[in-house]
Short mmCIF file of C-alpha atoms and ligand atoms in Angstrom, two decimals:
data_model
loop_
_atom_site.label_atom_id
_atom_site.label_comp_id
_atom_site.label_asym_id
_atom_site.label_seq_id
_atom_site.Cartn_x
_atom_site.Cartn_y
_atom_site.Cartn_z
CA UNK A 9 -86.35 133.14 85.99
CA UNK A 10 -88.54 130.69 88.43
CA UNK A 11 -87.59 127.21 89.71
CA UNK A 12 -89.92 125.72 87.30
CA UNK A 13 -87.66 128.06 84.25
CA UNK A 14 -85.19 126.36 85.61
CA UNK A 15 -85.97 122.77 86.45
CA UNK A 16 -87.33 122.93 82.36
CA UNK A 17 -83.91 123.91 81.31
CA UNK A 18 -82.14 121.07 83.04
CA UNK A 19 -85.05 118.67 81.40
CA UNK A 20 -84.56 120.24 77.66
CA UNK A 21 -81.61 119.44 76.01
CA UNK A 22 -79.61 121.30 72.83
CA UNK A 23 -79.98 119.63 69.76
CA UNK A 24 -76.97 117.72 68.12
CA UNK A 25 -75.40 119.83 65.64
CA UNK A 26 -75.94 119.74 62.30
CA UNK A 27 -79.58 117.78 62.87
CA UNK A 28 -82.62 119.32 61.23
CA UNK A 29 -83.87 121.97 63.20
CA UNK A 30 -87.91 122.43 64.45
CA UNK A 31 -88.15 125.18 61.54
CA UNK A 32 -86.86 122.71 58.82
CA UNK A 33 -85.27 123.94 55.67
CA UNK A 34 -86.25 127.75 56.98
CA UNK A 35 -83.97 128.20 60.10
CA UNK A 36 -81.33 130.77 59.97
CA UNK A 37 -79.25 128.65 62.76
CA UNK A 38 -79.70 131.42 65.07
CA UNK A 39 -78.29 129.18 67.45
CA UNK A 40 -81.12 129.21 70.01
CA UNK A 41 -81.41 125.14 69.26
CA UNK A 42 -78.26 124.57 70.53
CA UNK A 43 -79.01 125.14 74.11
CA UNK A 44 -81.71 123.63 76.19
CA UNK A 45 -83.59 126.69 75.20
CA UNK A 46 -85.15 125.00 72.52
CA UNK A 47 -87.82 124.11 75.32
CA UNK A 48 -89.45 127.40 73.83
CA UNK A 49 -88.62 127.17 70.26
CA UNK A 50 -91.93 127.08 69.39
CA UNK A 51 -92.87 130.54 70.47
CA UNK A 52 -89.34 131.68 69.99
CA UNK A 53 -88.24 130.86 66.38
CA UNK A 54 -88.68 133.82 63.98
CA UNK A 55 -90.25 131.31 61.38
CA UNK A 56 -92.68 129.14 63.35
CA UNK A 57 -94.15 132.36 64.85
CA UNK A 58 -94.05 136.18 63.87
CA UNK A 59 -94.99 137.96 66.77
CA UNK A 60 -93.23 141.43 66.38
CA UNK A 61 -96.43 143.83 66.55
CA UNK A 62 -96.57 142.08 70.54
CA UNK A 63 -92.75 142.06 71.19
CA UNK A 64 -92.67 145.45 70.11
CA UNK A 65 -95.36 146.71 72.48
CA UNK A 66 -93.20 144.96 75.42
CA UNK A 67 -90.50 145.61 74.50
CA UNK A 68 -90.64 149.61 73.20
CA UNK A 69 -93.99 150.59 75.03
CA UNK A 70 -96.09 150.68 71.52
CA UNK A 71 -95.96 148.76 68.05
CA UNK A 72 -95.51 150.47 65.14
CA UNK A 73 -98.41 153.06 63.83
CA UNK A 74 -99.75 151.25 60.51
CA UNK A 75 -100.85 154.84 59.60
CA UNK A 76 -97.40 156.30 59.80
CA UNK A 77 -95.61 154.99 56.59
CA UNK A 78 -91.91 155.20 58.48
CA UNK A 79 -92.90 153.08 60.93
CA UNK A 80 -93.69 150.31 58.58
CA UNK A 81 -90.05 151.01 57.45
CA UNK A 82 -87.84 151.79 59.85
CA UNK A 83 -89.76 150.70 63.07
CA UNK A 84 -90.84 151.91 66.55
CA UNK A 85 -88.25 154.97 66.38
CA UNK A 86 -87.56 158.33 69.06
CA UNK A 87 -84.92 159.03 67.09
CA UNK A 88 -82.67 158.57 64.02
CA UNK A 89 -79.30 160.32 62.90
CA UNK A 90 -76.79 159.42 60.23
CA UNK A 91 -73.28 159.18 62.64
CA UNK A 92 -69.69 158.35 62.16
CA UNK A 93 -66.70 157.94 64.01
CA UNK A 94 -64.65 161.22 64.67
CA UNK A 95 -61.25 157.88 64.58
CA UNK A 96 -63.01 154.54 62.53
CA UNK A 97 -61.77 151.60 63.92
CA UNK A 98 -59.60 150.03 61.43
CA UNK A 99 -61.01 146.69 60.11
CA UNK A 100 -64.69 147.29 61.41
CA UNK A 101 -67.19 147.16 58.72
CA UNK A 102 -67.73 151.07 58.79
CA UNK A 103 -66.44 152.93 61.29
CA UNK A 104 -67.10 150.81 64.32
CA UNK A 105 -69.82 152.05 66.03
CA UNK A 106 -71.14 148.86 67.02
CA UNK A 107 -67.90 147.76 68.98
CA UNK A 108 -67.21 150.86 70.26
CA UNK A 109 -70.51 150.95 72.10
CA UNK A 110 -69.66 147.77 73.27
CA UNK A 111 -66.29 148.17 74.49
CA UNK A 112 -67.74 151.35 76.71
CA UNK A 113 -70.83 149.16 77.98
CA UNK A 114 -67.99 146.92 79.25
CA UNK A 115 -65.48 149.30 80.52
CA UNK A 116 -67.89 151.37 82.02
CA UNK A 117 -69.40 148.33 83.99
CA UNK A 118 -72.35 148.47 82.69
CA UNK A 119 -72.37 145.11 81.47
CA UNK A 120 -70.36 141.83 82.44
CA UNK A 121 -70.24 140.05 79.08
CA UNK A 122 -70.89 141.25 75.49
CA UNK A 123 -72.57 138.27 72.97
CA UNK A 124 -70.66 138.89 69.69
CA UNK A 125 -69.16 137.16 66.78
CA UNK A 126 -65.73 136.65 65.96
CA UNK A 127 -64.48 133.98 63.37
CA UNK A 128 -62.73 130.66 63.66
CA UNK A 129 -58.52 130.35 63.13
CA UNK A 130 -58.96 128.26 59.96
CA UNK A 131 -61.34 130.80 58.14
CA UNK A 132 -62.47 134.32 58.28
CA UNK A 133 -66.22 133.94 57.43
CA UNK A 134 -67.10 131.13 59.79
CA UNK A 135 -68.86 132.70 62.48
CA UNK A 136 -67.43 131.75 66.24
CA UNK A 137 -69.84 133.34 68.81
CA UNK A 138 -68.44 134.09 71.91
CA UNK A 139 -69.47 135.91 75.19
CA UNK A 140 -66.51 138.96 75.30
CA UNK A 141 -65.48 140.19 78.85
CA UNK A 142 -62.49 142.71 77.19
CA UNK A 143 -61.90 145.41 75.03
CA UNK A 144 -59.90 142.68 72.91
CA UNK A 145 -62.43 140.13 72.56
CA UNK A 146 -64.88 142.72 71.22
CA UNK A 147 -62.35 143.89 68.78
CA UNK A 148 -61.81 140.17 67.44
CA UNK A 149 -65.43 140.07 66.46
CA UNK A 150 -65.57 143.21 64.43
CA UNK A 151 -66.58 142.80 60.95
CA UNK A 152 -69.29 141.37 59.71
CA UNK A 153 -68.95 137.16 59.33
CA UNK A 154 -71.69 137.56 55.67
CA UNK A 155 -73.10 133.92 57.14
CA UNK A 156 -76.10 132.53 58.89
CA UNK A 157 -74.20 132.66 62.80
CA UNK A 158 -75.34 131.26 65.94
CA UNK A 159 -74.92 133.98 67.94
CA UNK A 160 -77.80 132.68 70.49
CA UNK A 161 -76.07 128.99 71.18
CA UNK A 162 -74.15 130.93 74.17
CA UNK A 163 -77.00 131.49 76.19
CA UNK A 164 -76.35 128.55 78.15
CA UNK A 165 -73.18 129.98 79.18
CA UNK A 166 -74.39 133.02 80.56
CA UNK A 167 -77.04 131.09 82.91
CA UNK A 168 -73.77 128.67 84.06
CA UNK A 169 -71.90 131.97 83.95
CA UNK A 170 -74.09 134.13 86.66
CA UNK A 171 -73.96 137.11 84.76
CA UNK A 172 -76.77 139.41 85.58
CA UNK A 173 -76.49 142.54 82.84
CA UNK A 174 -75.57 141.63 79.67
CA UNK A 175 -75.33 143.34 76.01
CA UNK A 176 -76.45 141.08 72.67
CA UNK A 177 -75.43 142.67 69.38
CA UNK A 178 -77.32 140.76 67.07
CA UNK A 179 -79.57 140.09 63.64
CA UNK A 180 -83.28 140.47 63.25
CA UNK A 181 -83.95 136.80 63.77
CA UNK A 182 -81.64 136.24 66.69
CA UNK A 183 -83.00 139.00 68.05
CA UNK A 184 -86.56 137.78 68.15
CA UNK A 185 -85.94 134.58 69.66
CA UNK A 186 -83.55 136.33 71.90
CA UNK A 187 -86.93 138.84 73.41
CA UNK A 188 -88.84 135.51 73.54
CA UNK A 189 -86.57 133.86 76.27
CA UNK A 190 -85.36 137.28 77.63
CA UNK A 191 -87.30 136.59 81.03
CA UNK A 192 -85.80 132.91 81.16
CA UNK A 193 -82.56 134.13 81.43
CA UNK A 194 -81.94 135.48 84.63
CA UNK A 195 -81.03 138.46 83.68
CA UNK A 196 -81.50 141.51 85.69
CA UNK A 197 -81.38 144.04 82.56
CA UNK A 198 -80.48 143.42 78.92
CA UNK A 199 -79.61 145.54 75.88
CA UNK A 200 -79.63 144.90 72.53
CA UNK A 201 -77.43 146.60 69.83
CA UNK A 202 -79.00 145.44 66.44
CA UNK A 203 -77.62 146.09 62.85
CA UNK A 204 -79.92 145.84 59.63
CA UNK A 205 -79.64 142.41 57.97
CA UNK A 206 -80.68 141.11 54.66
CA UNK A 207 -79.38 138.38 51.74
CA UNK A 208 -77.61 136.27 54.35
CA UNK A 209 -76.25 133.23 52.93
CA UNK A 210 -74.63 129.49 54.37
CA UNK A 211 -71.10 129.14 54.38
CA UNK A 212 -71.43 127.20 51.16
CA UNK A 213 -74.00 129.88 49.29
CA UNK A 214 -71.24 132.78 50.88
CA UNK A 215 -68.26 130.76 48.69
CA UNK A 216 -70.74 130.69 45.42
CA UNK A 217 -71.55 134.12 45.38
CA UNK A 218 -67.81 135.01 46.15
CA UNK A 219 -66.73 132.92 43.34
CA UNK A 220 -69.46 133.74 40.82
CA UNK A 221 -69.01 137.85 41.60
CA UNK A 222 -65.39 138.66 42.73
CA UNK A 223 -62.14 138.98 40.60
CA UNK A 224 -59.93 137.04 43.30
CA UNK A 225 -63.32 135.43 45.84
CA UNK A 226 -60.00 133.77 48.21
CA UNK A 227 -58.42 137.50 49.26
CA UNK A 228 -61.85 139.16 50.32
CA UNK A 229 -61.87 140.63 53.44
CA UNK A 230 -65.48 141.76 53.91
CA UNK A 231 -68.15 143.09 51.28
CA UNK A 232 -71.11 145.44 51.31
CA UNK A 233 -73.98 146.26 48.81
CA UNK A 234 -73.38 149.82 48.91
CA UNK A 235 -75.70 152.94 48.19
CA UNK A 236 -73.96 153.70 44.75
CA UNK A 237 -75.84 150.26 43.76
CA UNK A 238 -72.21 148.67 43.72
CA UNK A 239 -71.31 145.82 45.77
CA UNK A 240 -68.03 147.38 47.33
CA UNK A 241 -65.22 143.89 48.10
CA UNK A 242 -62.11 144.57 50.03
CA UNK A 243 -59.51 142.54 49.63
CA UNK A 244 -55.63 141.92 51.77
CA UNK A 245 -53.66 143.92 50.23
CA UNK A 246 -56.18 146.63 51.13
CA UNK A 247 -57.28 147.24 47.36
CA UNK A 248 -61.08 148.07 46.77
CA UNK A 249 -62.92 146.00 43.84
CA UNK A 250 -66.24 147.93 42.83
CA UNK A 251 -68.91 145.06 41.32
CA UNK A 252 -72.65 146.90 39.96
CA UNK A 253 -75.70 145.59 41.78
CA UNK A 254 -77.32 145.51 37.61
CA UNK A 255 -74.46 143.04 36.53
CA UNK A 256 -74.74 140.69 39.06
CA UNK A 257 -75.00 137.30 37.56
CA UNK A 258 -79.11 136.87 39.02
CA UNK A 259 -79.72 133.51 37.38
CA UNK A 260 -76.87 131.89 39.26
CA UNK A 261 -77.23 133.86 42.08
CA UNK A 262 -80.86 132.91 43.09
CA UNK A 263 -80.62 130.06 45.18
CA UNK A 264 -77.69 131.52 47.07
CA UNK A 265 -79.42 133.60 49.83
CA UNK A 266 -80.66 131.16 52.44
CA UNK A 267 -84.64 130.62 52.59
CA UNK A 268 -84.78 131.81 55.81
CA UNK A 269 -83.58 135.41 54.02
CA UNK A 270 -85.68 134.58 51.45
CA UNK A 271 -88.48 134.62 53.93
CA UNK A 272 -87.63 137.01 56.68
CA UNK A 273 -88.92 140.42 56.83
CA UNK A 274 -87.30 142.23 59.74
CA UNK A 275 -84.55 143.69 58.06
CA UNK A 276 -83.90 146.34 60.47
CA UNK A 277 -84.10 144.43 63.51
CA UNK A 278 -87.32 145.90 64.98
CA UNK A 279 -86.62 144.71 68.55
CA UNK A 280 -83.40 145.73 69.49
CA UNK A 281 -83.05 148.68 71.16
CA UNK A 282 -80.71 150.56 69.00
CA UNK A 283 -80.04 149.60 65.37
CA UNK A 284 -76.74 150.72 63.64
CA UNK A 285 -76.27 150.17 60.01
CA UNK A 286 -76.13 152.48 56.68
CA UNK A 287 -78.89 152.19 54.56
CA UNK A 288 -80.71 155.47 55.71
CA UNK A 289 -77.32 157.54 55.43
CA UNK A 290 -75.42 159.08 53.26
CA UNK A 291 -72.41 157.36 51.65
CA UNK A 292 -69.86 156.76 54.07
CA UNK A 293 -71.95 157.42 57.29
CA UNK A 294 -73.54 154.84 59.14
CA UNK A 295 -77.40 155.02 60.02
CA UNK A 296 -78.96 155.04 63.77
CA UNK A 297 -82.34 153.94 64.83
CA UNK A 298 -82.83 154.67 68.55
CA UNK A 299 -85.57 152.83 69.28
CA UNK A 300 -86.53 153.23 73.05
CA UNK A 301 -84.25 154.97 75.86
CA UNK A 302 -82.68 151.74 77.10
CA UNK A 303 -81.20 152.54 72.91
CA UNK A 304 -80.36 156.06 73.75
CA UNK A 305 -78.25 155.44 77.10
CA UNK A 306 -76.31 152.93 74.88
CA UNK A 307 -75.68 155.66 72.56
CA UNK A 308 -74.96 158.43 74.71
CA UNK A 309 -71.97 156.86 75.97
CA UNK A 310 -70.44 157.44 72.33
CA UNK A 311 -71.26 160.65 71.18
CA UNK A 312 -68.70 162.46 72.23
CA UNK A 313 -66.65 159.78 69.38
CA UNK A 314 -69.30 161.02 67.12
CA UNK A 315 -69.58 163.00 63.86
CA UNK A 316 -73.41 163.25 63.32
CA UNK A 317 -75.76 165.56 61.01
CA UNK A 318 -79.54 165.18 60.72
CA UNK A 319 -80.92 161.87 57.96
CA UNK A 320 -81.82 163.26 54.90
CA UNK A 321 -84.30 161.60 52.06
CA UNK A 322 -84.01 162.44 48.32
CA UNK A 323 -85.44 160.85 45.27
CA UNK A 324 -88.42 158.65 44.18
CA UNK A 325 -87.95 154.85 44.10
CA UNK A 326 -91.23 153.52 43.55
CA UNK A 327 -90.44 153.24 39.93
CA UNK A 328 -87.34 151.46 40.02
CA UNK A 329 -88.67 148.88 42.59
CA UNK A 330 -91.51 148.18 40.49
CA UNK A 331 -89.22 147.73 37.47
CA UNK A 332 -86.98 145.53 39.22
CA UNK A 333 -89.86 143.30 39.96
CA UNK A 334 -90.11 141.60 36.70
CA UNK A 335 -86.05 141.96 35.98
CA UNK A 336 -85.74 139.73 38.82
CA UNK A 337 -88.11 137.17 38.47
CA UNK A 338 -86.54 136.77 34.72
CA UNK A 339 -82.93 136.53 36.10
CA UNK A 340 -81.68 139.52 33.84
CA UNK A 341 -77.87 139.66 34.09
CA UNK A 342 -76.70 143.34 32.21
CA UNK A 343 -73.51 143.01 29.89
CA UNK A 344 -70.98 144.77 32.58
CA UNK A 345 -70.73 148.16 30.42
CA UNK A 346 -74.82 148.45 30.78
CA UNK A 347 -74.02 147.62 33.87
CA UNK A 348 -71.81 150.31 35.12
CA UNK A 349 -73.73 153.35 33.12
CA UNK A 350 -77.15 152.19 34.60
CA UNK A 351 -75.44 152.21 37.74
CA UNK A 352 -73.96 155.60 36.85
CA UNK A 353 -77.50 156.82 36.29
CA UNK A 354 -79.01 155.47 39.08
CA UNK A 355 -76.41 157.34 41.47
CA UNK A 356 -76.97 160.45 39.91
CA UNK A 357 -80.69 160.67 40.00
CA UNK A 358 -81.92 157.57 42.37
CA UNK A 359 -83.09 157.65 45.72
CA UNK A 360 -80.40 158.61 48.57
CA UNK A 361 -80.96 158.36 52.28
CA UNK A 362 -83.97 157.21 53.91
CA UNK A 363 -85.36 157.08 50.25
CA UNK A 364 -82.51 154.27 49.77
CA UNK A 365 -83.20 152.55 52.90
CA UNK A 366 -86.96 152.45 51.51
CA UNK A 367 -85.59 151.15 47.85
CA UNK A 368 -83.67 148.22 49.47
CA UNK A 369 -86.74 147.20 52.00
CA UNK A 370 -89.34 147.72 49.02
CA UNK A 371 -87.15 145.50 47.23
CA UNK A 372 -86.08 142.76 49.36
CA UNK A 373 -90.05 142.47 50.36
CA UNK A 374 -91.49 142.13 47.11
CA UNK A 375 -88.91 139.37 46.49
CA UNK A 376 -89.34 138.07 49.54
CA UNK A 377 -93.44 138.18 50.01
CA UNK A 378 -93.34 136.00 46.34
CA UNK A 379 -90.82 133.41 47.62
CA UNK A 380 -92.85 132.53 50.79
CA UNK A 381 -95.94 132.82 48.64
CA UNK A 382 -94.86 130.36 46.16
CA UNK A 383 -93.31 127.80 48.65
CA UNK A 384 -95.18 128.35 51.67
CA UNK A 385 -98.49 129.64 50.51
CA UNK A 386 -99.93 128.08 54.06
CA UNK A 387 -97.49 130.35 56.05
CA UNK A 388 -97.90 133.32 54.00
CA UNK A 389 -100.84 134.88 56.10
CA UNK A 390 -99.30 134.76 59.99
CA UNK A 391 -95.66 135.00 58.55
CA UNK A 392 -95.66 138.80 57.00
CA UNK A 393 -96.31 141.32 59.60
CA UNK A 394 -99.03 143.79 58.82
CA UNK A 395 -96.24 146.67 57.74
CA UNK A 396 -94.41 144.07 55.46
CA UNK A 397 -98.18 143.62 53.90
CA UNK A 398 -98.78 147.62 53.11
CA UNK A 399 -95.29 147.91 52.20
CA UNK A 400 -95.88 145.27 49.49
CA UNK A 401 -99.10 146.57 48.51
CA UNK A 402 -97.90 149.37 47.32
CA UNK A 403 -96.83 147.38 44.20
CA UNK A 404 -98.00 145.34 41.34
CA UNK A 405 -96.62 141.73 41.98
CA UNK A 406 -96.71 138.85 39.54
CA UNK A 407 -99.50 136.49 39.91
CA UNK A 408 -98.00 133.51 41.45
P1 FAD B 215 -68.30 146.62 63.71
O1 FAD B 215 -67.74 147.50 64.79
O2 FAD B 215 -67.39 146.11 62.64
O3 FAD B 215 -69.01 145.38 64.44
C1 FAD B 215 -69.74 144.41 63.72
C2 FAD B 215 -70.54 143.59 64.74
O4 FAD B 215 -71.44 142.75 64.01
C3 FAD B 215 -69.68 142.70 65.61
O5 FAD B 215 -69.91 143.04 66.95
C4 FAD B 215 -70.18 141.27 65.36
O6 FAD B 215 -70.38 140.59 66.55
C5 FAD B 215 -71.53 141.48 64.66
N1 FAD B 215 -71.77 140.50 63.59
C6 FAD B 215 -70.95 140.24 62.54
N2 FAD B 215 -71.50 139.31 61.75
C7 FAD B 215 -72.68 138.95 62.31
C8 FAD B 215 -73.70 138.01 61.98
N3 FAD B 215 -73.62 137.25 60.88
N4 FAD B 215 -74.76 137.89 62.81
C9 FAD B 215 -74.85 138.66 63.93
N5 FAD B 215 -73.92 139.57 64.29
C10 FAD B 215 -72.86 139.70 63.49
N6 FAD B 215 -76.82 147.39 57.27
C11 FAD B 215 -77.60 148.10 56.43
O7 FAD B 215 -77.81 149.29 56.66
N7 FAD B 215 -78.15 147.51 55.32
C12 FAD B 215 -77.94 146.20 55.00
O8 FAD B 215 -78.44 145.71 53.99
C13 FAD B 215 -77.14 145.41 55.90
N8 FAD B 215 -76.95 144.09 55.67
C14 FAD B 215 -76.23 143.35 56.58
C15 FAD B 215 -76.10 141.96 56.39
C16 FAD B 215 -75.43 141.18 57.35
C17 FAD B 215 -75.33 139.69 57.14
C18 FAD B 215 -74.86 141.80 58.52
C19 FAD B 215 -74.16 140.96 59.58
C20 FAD B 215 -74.98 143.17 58.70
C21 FAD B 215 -75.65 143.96 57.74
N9 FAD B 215 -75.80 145.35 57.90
C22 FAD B 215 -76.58 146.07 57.03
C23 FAD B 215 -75.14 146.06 59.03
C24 FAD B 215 -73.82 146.74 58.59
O9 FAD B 215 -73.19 146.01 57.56
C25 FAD B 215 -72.81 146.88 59.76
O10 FAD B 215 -72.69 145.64 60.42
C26 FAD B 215 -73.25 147.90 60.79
O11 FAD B 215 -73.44 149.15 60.18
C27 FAD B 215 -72.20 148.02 61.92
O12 FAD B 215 -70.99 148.49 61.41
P2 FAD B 215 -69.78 148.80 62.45
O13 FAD B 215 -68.57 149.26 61.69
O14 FAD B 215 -70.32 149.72 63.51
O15 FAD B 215 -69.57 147.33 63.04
FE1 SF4 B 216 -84.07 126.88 66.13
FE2 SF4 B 216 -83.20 129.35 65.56
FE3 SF4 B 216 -83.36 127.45 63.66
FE4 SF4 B 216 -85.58 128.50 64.64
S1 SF4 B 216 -84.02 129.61 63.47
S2 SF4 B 216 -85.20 126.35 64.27
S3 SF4 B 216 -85.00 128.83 66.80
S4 SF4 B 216 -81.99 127.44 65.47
FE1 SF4 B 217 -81.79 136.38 59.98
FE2 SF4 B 217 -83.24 137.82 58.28
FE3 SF4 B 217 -80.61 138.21 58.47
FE4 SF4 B 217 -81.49 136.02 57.35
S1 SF4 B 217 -81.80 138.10 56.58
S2 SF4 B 217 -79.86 136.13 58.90
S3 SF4 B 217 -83.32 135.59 58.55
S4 SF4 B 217 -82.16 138.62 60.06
#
């Protein structure tokens, strides 16, 4: 960071919260606009400009090879393994890779402060972003918060704070903004632990879908849309309700996920430098991306923790993503008994693995390509990355 980084920062100010952001009805409240950061929200914000193809190249050494189908999927890669942990942290949405990781970074001294999420007193989903300093403050913030979080409107603090090495564990579109204004922070080295995100919803949309889809929406815990093409809900009392992806109520549904998610395309978080979610893994595992070696020294610290085995693919999507084009666009909700054989079906013969992974991003981009088409045909062009585009060509799509 210059003097002139710096005399901007004390010009700029954070927006008031709860004003309308620079990216309108589209911003994800990353949280960047809620520090004097906003000074570079033009360049910054995932959904005024998509520069990934150049971050990438910064940020990784190369972009993604537009002739090597799994790098429009999964990203600039050196490695991938499905992992879990030998002792899951109880409560974590898997096993707790992602805090674990963290809690070592810190303990280690590798890093001074950890940006992560925990949740306000009054309610479990509302996302309270924090910079953690101990093993107990990272442990607060495990679980996934299902809603649009801030996570960025600390980065004042760490400027006021004088931190110099710091670890972000972030979303796609936090993460973007975040490698926009890395070099403004004064930072002498930054990592960035990334997990997969899609279908994220306000706090308001979250309560809808809860109450729409769940038995008893006020005792959920967490939730995940699970590779058995269930969405898995656990509740207090520790009890498990299983809901089928095919008898989700779609007409009501629709307007849940936030437009941002309706528009975003970076569902596994190309710029971080080591992703961990589950998509590409079998059930029960989680998935890992290593993306660049800054990604594998953050993961070596943890594999001694670590149950791992090689990722596996199995299966053909390509018909059922092409099939679930037009069932979504109609809104076709399943009786529940359809529901649970075609589900039944689907596990026995449908894609597992990476093929998975590929049938939830070959989904969520077909849905997602017609959204911003419709509403924003003026954005569509600069908006999709070049992957996203092949990825989507690969199917028939509705004319608009
Ligand atoms: P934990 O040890 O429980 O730690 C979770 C970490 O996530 C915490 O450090 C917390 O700070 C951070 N976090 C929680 N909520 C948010 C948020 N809203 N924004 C930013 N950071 C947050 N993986 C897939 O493979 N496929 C998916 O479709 C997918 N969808 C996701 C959707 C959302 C909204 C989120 C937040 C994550 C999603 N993931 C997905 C990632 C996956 O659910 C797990 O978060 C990941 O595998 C890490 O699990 P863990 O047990 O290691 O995490
Ligand atoms: Fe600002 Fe982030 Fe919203 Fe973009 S997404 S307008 S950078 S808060
Ligand atoms: Fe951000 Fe995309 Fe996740 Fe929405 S789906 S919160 S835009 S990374």
């Amino acid at each position: 960071m210059t003097a002139t980084d710096s005399a901007k920062h004390q010009k700029s100010k954070a927006l008031k919260p709860g004003s309308r952001r620079p990216a309108k009805e589209l911003c994800s409240e990353c949280g960047l606009c809620d520090t004097y950061y906003i000074h570079y929200v033009k360049e910054s914000c995932a959904f005024l400009t998509q520069h990934i193809a150049e971050l990438e190249a910064e940020i990784h050494g190369r972009s993604r090879n537009l002739n090597n189908p799994d790098d429009w999927y999964f990203g600039v890669s050196q490695n991938m393994m499905a992992a879990r942990k030998k002792e899951p942290i109880e409560g974590a949405q898997w096993t707790g890779i992602v805090s674990t990781i963290a809690i070592e970074m810190l303990e280690k001294g590798i890093v001074e402060g950890v940006v992560c999420v925990q949740n306000t007193k009054e309610d479990r989903f509302q996302p309270m972003p924090i910079i953690a300093t101990n093993r107990e403050e990272i442990l607060a913030a495990k679980v996934n918060k299902p809603t649009l979080s801030p996570n960025l409107s600390v980065l004042e603090q760490i400027e006021k704070s004088g931190m110099k090495r710091l670890l972000v564990i972030g979303v796609g579109c936090q993460i973007q903004a975040l490698r926009t204004v890395e070099k403004k922070l004064g930072l002498e080295k930054l990592y960035v632990l990334g997990t997969p995100c899609v279908d994220n919803v306000s706090r308001a949309g979250l309560q809808k879908f809860l109450d729409t889809t769940s038995r008893s929406p006020e005792t959920v815990v967490s939730y995940e849309f699970m590779q058995d093409f269930k969405v898995h809900f656990k509740h207090e009392d520790g009890s498990e309700e299983k809901v089928p992806f095919f008898g989700l109520n779609t007409k009501e549904l629709k307007d849940v996920f936030a437009p941002s998610c309706l528009s975003c395309f970076d569902y596994v978080n190309s710029l971080a430098d080591l992703v961990v979610g589950y998509m590409g893994a079998p059930f029960g595992w989680q998935w890992i991306v290593v993306r660049n070696d800054t990604g594998q020294e953050m993961l070596d610290l943890v594999t001694d923790q670590l149950n791992t085995q090689p990722v596996m693919s199995k299966g053909n999507r390509k018909e059922a993503v092409q099939q679930s084009i037009p069932a979504y666009e109609k809104g076709v909700t399943l009786p529940m008994w359809a529901a649970k054989l075609m589900g039944v079906f689907i596990e026995r013969i449908g894609p597992k693995g990476l093929e998975y992974a590929r049938f939830s991003i070959d989904s969520h981009f077909t849905r997602n390509y017609l959204y911003v088409k419709r509403n924003y045909p003026e954005k569509l062009e600069a908006h999709v990355p070049e992957y996203a585009k092949r990825i989507v060509g690969q199917y028939k799509l509705p004319d608009v």
